[in-house]
PDB file of C-alpha atoms in Angstrom:
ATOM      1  CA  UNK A   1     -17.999   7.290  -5.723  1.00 56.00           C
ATOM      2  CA  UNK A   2     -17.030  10.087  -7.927  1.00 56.00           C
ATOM      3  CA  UNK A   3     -20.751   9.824  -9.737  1.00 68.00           C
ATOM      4  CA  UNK A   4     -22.149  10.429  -5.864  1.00 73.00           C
ATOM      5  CA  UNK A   5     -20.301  13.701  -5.700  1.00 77.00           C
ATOM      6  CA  UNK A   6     -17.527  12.908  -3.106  1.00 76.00           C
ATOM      7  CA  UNK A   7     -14.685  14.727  -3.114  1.00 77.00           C
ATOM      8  CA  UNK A   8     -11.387  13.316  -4.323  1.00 71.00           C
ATOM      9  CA  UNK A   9     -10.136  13.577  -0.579  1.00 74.00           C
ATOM     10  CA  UNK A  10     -12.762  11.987   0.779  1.00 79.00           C
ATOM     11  CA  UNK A  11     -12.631   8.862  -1.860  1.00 75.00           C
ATOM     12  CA  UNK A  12      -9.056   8.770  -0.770  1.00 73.00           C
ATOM     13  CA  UNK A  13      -9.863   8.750   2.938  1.00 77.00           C
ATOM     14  CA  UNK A  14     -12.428   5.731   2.184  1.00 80.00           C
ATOM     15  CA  UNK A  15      -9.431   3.803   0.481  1.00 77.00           C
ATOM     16  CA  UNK A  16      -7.134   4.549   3.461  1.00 75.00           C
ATOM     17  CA  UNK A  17      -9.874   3.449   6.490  1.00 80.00           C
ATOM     18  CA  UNK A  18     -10.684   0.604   4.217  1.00 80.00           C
ATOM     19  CA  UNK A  19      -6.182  -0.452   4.424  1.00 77.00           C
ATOM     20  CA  UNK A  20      -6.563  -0.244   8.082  1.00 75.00           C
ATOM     21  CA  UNK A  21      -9.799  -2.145   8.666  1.00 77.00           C
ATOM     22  CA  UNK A  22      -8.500  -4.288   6.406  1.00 76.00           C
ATOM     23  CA  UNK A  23      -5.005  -5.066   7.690  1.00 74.00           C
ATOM     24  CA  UNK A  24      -6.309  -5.368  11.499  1.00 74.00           C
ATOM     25  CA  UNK A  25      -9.581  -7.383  11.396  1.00 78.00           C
ATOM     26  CA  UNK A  26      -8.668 -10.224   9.056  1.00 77.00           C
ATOM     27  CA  UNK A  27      -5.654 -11.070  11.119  1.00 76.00           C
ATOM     28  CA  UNK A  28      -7.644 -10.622  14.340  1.00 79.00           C
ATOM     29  CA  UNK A  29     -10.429 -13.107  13.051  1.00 82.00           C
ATOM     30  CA  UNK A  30      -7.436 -15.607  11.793  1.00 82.00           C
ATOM     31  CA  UNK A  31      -5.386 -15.178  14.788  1.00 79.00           C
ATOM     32  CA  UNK A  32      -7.217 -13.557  17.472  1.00 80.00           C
ATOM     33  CA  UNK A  33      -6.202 -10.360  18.920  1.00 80.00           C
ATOM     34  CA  UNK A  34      -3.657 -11.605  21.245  1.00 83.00           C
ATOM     35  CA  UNK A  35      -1.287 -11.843  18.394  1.00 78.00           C
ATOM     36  CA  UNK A  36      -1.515  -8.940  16.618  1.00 75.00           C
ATOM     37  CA  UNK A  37      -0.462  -7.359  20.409  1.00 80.00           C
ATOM     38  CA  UNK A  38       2.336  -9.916  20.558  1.00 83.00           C
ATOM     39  CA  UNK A  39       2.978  -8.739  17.472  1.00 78.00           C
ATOM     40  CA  UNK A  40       3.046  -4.954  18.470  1.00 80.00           C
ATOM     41  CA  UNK A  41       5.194  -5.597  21.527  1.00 87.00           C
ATOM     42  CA  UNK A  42       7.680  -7.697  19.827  1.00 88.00           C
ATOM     43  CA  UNK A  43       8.515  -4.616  17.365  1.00 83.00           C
ATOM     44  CA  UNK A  44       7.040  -1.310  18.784  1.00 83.00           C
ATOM     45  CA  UNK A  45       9.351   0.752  17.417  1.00 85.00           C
ATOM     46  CA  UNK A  46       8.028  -0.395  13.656  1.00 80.00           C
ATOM     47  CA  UNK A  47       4.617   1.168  14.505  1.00 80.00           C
ATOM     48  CA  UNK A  48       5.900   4.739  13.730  1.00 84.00           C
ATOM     49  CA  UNK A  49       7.343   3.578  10.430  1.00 84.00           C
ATOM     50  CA  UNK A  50       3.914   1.814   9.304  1.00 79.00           C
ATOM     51  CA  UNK A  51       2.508   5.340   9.934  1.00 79.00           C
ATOM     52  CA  UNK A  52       4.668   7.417   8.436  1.00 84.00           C
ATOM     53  CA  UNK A  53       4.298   4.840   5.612  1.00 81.00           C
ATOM     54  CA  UNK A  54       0.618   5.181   5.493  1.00 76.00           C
ATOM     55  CA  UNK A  55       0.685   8.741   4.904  1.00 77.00           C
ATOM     56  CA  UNK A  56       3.269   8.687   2.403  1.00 80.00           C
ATOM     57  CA  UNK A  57       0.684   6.111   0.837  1.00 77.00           C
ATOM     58  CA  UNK A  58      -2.644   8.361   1.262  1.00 74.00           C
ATOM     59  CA  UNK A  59      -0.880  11.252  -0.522  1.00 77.00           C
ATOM     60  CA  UNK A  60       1.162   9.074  -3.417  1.00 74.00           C
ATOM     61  CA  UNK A  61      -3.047   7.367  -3.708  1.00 70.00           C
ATOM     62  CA  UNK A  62      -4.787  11.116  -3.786  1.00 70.00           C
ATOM     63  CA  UNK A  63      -2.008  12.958  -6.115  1.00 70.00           C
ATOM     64  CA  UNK A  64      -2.496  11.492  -9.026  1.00 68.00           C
ATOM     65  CA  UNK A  65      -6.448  11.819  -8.668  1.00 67.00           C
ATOM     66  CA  UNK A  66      -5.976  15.575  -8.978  1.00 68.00           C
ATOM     67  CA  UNK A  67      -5.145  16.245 -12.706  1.00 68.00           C
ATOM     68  CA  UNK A  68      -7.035  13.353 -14.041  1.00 67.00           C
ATOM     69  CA  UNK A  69     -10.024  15.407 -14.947  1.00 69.00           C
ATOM     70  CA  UNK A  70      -7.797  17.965 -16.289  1.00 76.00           C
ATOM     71  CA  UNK A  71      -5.912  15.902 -18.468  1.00 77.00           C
ATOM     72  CA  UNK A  72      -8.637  12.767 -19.114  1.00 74.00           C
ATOM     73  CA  UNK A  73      -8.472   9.686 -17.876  1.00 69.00           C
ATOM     74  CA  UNK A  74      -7.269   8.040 -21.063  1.00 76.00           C
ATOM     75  CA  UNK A  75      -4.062   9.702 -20.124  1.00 78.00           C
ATOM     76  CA  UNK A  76      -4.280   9.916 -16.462  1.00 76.00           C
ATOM     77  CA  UNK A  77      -5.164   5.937 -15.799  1.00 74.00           C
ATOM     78  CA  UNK A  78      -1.836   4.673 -17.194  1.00 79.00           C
ATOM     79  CA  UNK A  79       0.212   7.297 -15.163  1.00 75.00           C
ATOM     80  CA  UNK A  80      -1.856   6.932 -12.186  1.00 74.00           C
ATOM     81  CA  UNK A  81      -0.807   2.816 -12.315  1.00 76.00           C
ATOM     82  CA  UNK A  82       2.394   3.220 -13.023  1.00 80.00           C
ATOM     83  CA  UNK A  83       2.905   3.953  -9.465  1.00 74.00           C
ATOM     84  CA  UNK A  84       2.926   0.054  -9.165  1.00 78.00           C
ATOM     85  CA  UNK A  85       5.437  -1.024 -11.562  1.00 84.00           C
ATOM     86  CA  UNK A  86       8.043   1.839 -10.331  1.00 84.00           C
ATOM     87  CA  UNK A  87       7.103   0.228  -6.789  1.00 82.00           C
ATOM     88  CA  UNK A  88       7.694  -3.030  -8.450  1.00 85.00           C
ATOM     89  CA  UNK A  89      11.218  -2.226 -10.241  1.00 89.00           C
ATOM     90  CA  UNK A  90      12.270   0.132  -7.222  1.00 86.00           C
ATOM     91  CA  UNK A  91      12.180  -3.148  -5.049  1.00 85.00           C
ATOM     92  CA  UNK A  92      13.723  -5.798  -7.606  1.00 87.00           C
ATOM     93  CA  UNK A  93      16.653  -3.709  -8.442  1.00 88.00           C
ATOM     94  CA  UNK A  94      17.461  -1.563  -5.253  1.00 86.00           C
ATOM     95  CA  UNK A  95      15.982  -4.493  -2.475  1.00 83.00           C
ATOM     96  CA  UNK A  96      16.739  -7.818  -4.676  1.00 83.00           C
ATOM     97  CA  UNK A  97      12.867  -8.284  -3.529  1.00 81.00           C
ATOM     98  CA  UNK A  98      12.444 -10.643  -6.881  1.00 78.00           C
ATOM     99  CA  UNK A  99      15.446 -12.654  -6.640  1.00 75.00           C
ATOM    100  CA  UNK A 100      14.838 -16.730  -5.492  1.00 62.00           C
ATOM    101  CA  UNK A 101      16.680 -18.489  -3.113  1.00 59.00           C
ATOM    102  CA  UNK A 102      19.740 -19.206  -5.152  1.00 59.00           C
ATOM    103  CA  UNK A 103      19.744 -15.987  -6.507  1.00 55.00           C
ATOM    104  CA  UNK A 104      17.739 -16.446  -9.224  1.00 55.00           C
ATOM    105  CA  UNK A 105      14.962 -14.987 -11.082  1.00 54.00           C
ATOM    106  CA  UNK A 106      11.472 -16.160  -9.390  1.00 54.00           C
ATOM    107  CA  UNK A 107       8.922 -17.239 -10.644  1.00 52.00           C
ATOM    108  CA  UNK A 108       5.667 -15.033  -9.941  1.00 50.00           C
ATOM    109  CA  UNK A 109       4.973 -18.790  -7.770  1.00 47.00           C
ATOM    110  CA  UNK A 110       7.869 -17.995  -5.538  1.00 46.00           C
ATOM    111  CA  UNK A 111       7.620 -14.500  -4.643  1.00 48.00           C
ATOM    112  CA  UNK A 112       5.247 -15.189  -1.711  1.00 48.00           C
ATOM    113  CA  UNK A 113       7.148 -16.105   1.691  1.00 49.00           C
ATOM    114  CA  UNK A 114       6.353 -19.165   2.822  1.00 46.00           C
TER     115      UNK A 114
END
């Protein structure tokens, strides 16, 4: 997308509408829409928070983008994805989020809910 001359802002904005298409249709063609609204009125107060998240997102997805081409991408790339594994330690050590269910380490099997 870069090679087509888009702006950084407007890659970022692709990536974003492509999270929201993505998290709304696929459940609505696996569960039809009349869950995802059970869904929203079970918990509408979590709607602001998966906004405010979002944004948080689209900025923390477009800052990195900006010094790449000052600084190369063979130095940018690894910084830029290692976003992921501070996401990744963040949860394990503050949220226990990699723990199994007697308190052990999972396995990368046993992460998923089930």
């Amino acid at each position: 997308m870069v090679t087509l001359g888009l702006s950084p802002v407007v890659i970022s904005l692709a990536m974003v509408l492509g999270v929201f298409l993505a998290r709304w249709s696929l459940p609505a063609l696996l569960r039809g829409t009349a869950a995802i609204g059970a869904d929203v009125r079970q918990a509408p107060h979590l709607i602001v928070w998966a906004v405010l998240a979002g944004c948080l997102w689209a900025v923390a997805t477009r800052s990195p983008s900006s010094p790449s081409g000052d600084i190369g991408l063979s130095i940018a790339f690894p910084l830029w994805n290692a976003n992921s594994l501070l996401g990744i330690l963040w949860g394990a050590v503050f949220f226990n989020e990699l723990t199994g269910p007697a308190g052990g380490a999972a396995s990368a099997c046993s992460v998923a809910p089930r």
